[in-house]
Amino acid sequence: MCPGNVMTLDEMKPGIRQLLVALDFLHSECHIIHTDLQLKNLLLPGPETSYLSRFEEAEVTDPSARKMLKDRTIYKTLGFLPRGGLPVLADFGEARLGHQEHDDDIMPNVYRAPEVILRSSWGYKVDIWNVAMVAWDIVSPRTLITGKNPDGVFDDRVHMAELVALLGPPPPEFRKQTHLSSVFWDELGNWKEVVPIPDITFQSLAENVEGEDKEGFLRWLRMALQWNSEDRPTALELLYDEWLMKGLEESAG
């Protein structure tokens, strides 16, 4: 799946259900944490065989543009339209074993869970955080988090300030999990003004999201985007949420 190709909420639901089914299997049966959920790692079914045959014939009669170098040939990239269907979760190069302790840096910058930003220990629930981020990217023309400072450089301080704006201040138990919390909050939990907290909300950022029951979608997002990882639902719990399941019976019928 490609960033920028925005779907409506109803169009997004089948793919997210499929992703959560895959995650439940990974977590419950394989005991694996994917850690790298993003749109480019959700593969859609390829084109019909007849389309590939026509492409092959076209290459013979009218070859695509290419650049010939001494050691290799670079071909112009040609896009294939997917034939439809549910995405397949791919790229397990950053996967980790779930029964081991982890505190290393993972996840694409804008997708990182707060415990990863603060170099705290993390587990299966980083994937739940990522599912919410992926769902947002499917229906919104912009990422939920930008994380860039005025110089255009990704900055953890900006990232954390955006999370505070969206989620509110973290609970005391979260701040006690890691010593890096003291970089952002004082002992009373007050923001240290390392950068300004932006004036953003889920509602304002979702202005261009299209589809029915936008409030249900935002509630579903908030359920997954919890400061404390233990407060996030499992993949199966997120899958069987009322909002995500709505419309499934109609499509099956």
CSV table of C-alpha atoms in Angstrom, one decimal:
chain,number,residue,atom,x,y,z
A,1,MET,CA,0.0,0.0,0.0
A,2,CYS,CA,1.3,3.5,-0.8
A,3,PRO,CA,1.1,6.7,1.3
A,4,GLY,CA,-1.1,9.4,-0.2
A,5,ASN,CA,-3.7,7.0,-1.6
A,6,VAL,CA,-6.4,7.9,0.8
A,7,MET,CA,-9.4,5.7,1.5
A,8,THR,CA,-12.7,6.3,3.3
A,9,LEU,CA,-13.2,4.8,6.7
A,10,ASP,CA,-15.4,2.0,5.4
A,11,GLU,CA,-12.9,1.2,2.6
A,12,MET,CA,-10.1,1.0,5.2
A,13,LYS,CA,-11.8,-1.4,7.6
A,14,PRO,CA,-11.3,-4.7,5.8
A,15,GLY,CA,-7.5,-4.2,5.5
A,16,ILE,CA,-7.2,-3.2,9.1
A,17,ARG,CA,-9.2,-6.3,10.2
A,18,GLN,CA,-6.9,-8.4,8.1
A,19,LEU,CA,-3.8,-6.8,9.7
A,20,LEU,CA,-5.2,-7.4,13.2
A,21,VAL,CA,-5.9,-11.0,12.4
A,22,ALA,CA,-2.3,-11.4,11.2
A,23,LEU,CA,-1.0,-9.6,14.4
A,24,ASP,CA,-3.0,-11.8,16.7
A,25,PHE,CA,-1.4,-14.9,15.0
A,26,LEU,CA,2.0,-13.4,15.3
A,27,HIS,CA,1.6,-12.4,19.0
A,28,SER,CA,-0.4,-15.4,20.3
A,29,GLU,CA,0.9,-18.3,18.3
A,30,CYS,CA,4.4,-17.3,17.0
A,31,HIS,CA,5.3,-15.0,19.9
A,32,ILE,CA,6.8,-12.5,17.5
A,33,ILE,CA,6.7,-8.6,17.6
A,34,HIS,CA,6.8,-7.2,14.1
A,35,THR,CA,8.0,-3.7,15.1
A,36,ASP,CA,7.8,-2.2,11.6
A,37,LEU,CA,4.2,-1.9,10.6
A,38,GLN,CA,3.9,0.7,7.9
A,39,LEU,CA,2.0,1.1,4.6
A,40,LYS,CA,4.9,-0.1,2.4
A,41,ASN,CA,5.0,-3.4,4.4
A,42,LEU,CA,1.4,-4.2,3.5
A,43,LEU,CA,1.4,-5.9,0.1
A,44,LEU,CA,-1.6,-5.9,-2.1
A,45,PRO,CA,-2.3,-8.8,-4.6
A,46,GLY,CA,-0.6,-8.4,-7.9
A,47,PRO,CA,-2.3,-7.8,-11.2
A,48,GLU,CA,-4.1,-10.5,-13.3
A,49,THR,CA,-1.8,-12.8,-15.3
A,50,SER,CA,-3.3,-11.3,-18.5
A,51,TYR,CA,-2.0,-7.9,-17.5
A,52,LEU,CA,1.5,-9.3,-17.0
A,53,SER,CA,1.3,-10.9,-20.5
A,54,ARG,CA,0.4,-7.6,-22.1
A,55,PHE,CA,3.2,-5.9,-20.2
A,56,GLU,CA,5.7,-8.5,-21.5
A,57,GLU,CA,4.5,-8.0,-25.1
A,58,ALA,CA,4.8,-4.2,-24.7
A,59,GLU,CA,8.4,-4.5,-23.5
A,60,VAL,CA,9.3,-6.4,-26.6
A,61,THR,CA,7.7,-4.0,-29.1
A,62,ASP,CA,8.3,-0.8,-27.1
A,63,PRO,CA,10.9,-1.2,-24.4
A,64,SER,CA,10.7,1.0,-21.3
A,65,ALA,CA,13.2,3.7,-20.7
A,66,ARG,CA,16.5,2.6,-19.2
A,67,LYS,CA,20.0,3.9,-18.3
A,68,MET,CA,23.0,1.8,-19.2
A,69,LEU,CA,25.9,2.0,-16.8
A,70,LYS,CA,29.2,0.1,-16.8
A,71,ASP,CA,28.1,-2.3,-14.1
A,72,ARG,CA,24.4,-2.3,-14.3
A,73,THR,CA,21.2,-1.2,-16.1
A,74,ILE,CA,18.6,1.0,-14.4
A,75,TYR,CA,15.1,0.6,-15.7
A,76,LYS,CA,12.3,3.1,-15.3
A,77,THR,CA,9.8,2.0,-12.7
A,78,LEU,CA,6.5,1.0,-14.0
A,79,GLY,CA,3.4,0.7,-11.7
A,80,PHE,CA,1.1,-2.2,-11.7
A,81,LEU,CA,-2.5,-1.7,-10.6
A,82,PRO,CA,-3.4,-4.2,-7.9
A,83,ARG,CA,-6.4,-6.4,-8.7
A,84,GLY,CA,-8.0,-5.8,-5.3
A,85,GLY,CA,-8.2,-7.9,-2.2
A,86,LEU,CA,-6.8,-7.8,1.3
A,87,PRO,CA,-3.3,-6.8,2.2
A,88,VAL,CA,-0.6,-9.3,3.3
A,89,LEU,CA,1.8,-8.3,6.1
A,90,ALA,CA,5.4,-8.5,4.9
A,91,ASP,CA,9.0,-7.6,5.8
A,92,PHE,CA,9.9,-9.3,9.1
A,93,GLY,CA,13.5,-8.0,9.0
A,94,GLU,CA,13.0,-6.0,12.2
A,95,ALA,CA,10.9,-8.6,14.0
A,96,ARG,CA,11.8,-9.5,17.6
A,97,LEU,CA,11.0,-12.5,19.8
A,98,GLY,CA,8.2,-11.7,22.2
A,99,HIS,CA,9.6,-13.6,25.2
A,100,GLN,CA,12.8,-11.5,25.4
A,101,GLU,CA,13.3,-8.1,26.9
A,102,HIS,CA,13.8,-5.2,24.5
A,103,ASP,CA,14.7,-1.6,24.8
A,104,ASP,CA,16.4,-0.9,21.4
A,105,ASP,CA,15.3,1.7,18.9
A,106,ILE,CA,12.7,0.5,16.5
A,107,MET,CA,9.8,1.7,14.3
A,108,PRO,CA,9.7,4.5,11.7
A,109,ASN,CA,10.2,7.9,13.3
A,110,VAL,CA,6.6,9.1,13.1
A,111,TYR,CA,5.2,5.8,14.2
A,112,ARG,CA,7.3,5.3,17.3
A,113,ALA,CA,5.5,4.5,20.5
A,114,PRO,CA,6.3,6.7,23.5
A,115,GLU,CA,8.1,3.9,25.4
A,116,VAL,CA,10.4,3.6,22.4
A,117,ILE,CA,11.1,7.4,22.2
A,118,LEU,CA,12.0,7.3,25.9
A,119,ARG,CA,14.3,4.2,25.5
A,120,SER,CA,12.2,2.2,27.9
A,121,SER,CA,11.4,-1.5,27.7
A,122,TRP,CA,8.8,-2.4,25.1
A,123,GLY,CA,6.9,-5.5,24.0
A,124,TYR,CA,4.0,-6.7,21.8
A,125,LYS,CA,1.9,-3.5,22.4
A,126,VAL,CA,4.2,-1.4,20.1
A,127,ASP,CA,2.5,-3.2,17.3
A,128,ILE,CA,-0.8,-2.1,18.5
A,129,TRP,CA,0.4,1.5,18.6
A,130,ASN,CA,1.6,1.0,15.0
A,131,VAL,CA,-1.8,-0.4,13.8
A,132,ALA,CA,-3.5,2.9,14.8
A,133,MET,CA,-0.8,4.9,13.0
A,134,VAL,CA,-1.2,2.8,9.9
A,135,ALA,CA,-5.0,3.1,10.0
A,136,TRP,CA,-4.7,6.9,10.2
A,137,ASP,CA,-2.3,7.0,7.2
A,138,ILE,CA,-4.8,5.0,5.1
A,139,VAL,CA,-7.6,7.6,5.6
A,140,SER,CA,-5.7,10.8,6.0
A,141,PRO,CA,-3.5,12.8,3.5
A,142,ARG,CA,-1.0,13.6,6.3
A,143,THR,CA,0.6,11.6,9.1
A,144,LEU,CA,-0.8,11.9,12.6
A,145,ILE,CA,2.7,13.0,13.8
A,146,THR,CA,5.1,15.2,11.9
A,147,GLY,CA,7.8,15.5,14.6
A,148,LYS,CA,9.9,18.0,12.7
A,149,ASN,CA,11.4,21.2,14.2
A,150,PRO,CA,11.5,24.5,12.4
A,151,ASP,CA,14.6,23.4,10.6
A,152,GLY,CA,12.8,20.4,9.1
A,153,VAL,CA,14.7,17.9,11.2
A,154,PHE,CA,12.9,15.1,13.1
A,155,ASP,CA,13.1,16.0,16.8
A,156,ASP,CA,12.0,13.8,19.7
A,157,ARG,CA,11.0,16.9,21.6
A,158,VAL,CA,8.6,17.9,18.9
A,159,HIS,CA,7.3,14.3,18.6
A,160,MET,CA,6.6,14.2,22.4
A,161,ALA,CA,4.9,17.6,22.4
A,162,GLU,CA,2.6,16.5,19.6
A,163,LEU,CA,1.7,13.4,21.6
A,164,VAL,CA,0.9,15.5,24.7
A,165,ALA,CA,-1.4,17.7,22.5
A,166,LEU,CA,-3.2,14.7,21.2
A,167,LEU,CA,-3.3,12.4,24.3
A,168,GLY,CA,-3.0,14.8,27.2
A,169,PRO,CA,-0.3,14.6,29.8
A,170,PRO,CA,1.0,11.0,30.6
A,171,PRO,CA,0.0,9.4,33.9
A,172,PRO,CA,2.5,9.3,36.7
A,173,GLU,CA,3.2,5.6,36.3
A,174,PHE,CA,4.3,6.2,32.8
A,175,ARG,CA,6.7,8.9,33.7
A,176,LYS,CA,8.3,6.7,36.4
A,177,GLN,CA,9.1,4.0,33.8
A,178,THR,CA,12.2,5.7,32.5
A,179,HIS,CA,14.7,8.3,33.6
A,180,LEU,CA,14.4,10.0,30.2
A,181,SER,CA,11.0,11.3,31.3
A,182,SER,CA,12.8,13.9,33.3
A,183,VAL,CA,13.9,15.5,30.1
A,184,PHE,CA,10.3,16.4,29.3
A,185,TRP,CA,8.4,16.7,32.6
A,186,ASP,CA,9.3,17.9,36.1
A,187,GLU,CA,8.6,15.9,39.3
A,188,LEU,CA,5.0,17.1,39.4
A,189,GLY,CA,4.3,16.1,35.8
A,190,ASN,CA,4.5,19.6,34.3
A,191,TRP,CA,5.8,19.9,30.8
A,192,LYS,CA,9.2,21.6,30.8
A,193,GLU,CA,8.5,23.6,27.7
A,194,VAL,CA,11.4,22.0,25.8
A,195,VAL,CA,9.4,23.0,22.8
A,196,PRO,CA,5.9,24.5,22.6
A,197,ILE,CA,2.9,22.1,22.7
A,198,PRO,CA,1.1,22.6,19.4
A,199,ASP,CA,-2.6,23.5,19.1
A,200,ILE,CA,-3.8,20.2,17.5
A,201,THR,CA,-6.5,17.7,18.3
A,202,PHE,CA,-7.6,14.5,16.8
A,203,GLN,CA,-10.7,16.3,15.6
A,204,SER,CA,-8.8,19.1,13.9
A,205,LEU,CA,-6.4,16.7,12.2
A,206,ALA,CA,-9.3,14.4,11.0
A,207,GLU,CA,-11.0,17.3,9.2
A,208,ASN,CA,-10.3,15.7,5.8
A,209,VAL,CA,-11.0,12.1,6.8
A,210,GLU,CA,-14.0,10.8,4.9
A,211,GLY,CA,-16.6,8.2,5.9
A,212,GLU,CA,-19.3,7.5,8.4
A,213,ASP,CA,-18.9,7.6,12.2
A,214,LYS,CA,-15.7,9.6,12.3
A,215,GLU,CA,-16.1,9.9,16.1
A,216,GLY,CA,-16.2,6.1,16.3
A,217,PHE,CA,-12.9,5.9,14.4
A,218,LEU,CA,-11.3,8.5,16.7
A,219,ARG,CA,-12.5,6.6,19.8
A,220,TRP,CA,-10.9,3.4,18.3
A,221,LEU,CA,-7.7,5.3,17.7
A,222,ARG,CA,-7.6,6.6,21.3
A,223,MET,CA,-8.1,3.1,22.6
A,224,ALA,CA,-4.9,2.0,20.8
A,225,LEU,CA,-2.8,5.1,21.4
A,226,GLN,CA,-2.4,4.9,25.2
A,227,TRP,CA,0.7,6.2,27.0
A,228,ASN,CA,0.9,3.0,29.1
A,229,SER,CA,1.4,0.0,26.8
A,230,GLU,CA,-0.5,-2.2,29.2
A,231,ASP,CA,-3.6,-0.1,28.7
A,232,ARG,CA,-3.6,-0.8,25.0
A,233,PRO,CA,-5.9,-3.6,23.8
A,234,THR,CA,-4.6,-6.8,22.3
A,235,ALA,CA,-4.9,-7.3,18.6
A,236,LEU,CA,-8.0,-9.4,19.1
A,237,GLU,CA,-9.6,-6.9,21.3
A,238,LEU,CA,-9.0,-4.1,18.8
A,239,LEU,CA,-10.3,-6.3,16.0
A,240,TYR,CA,-13.6,-7.0,17.8
A,241,ASP,CA,-14.3,-3.4,18.6
A,242,GLU,CA,-17.8,-2.4,17.8
A,243,TRP,CA,-16.7,0.4,15.4
A,244,LEU,CA,-14.3,-1.8,13.4
A,245,MET,CA,-16.8,-4.7,13.2
A,246,LYS,CA,-19.6,-2.5,12.0
A,247,GLY,CA,-20.4,-3.2,8.4
A,248,LEU,CA,-18.9,-6.6,8.3
A,249,GLU,CA,-22.2,-8.4,8.4
A,250,GLU,CA,-23.6,-6.3,5.6
A,251,SER,CA,-20.6,-7.0,3.4
A,252,ALA,CA,-20.7,-10.7,4.2
A,253,GLY,CA,-24.4,-10.8,3.2
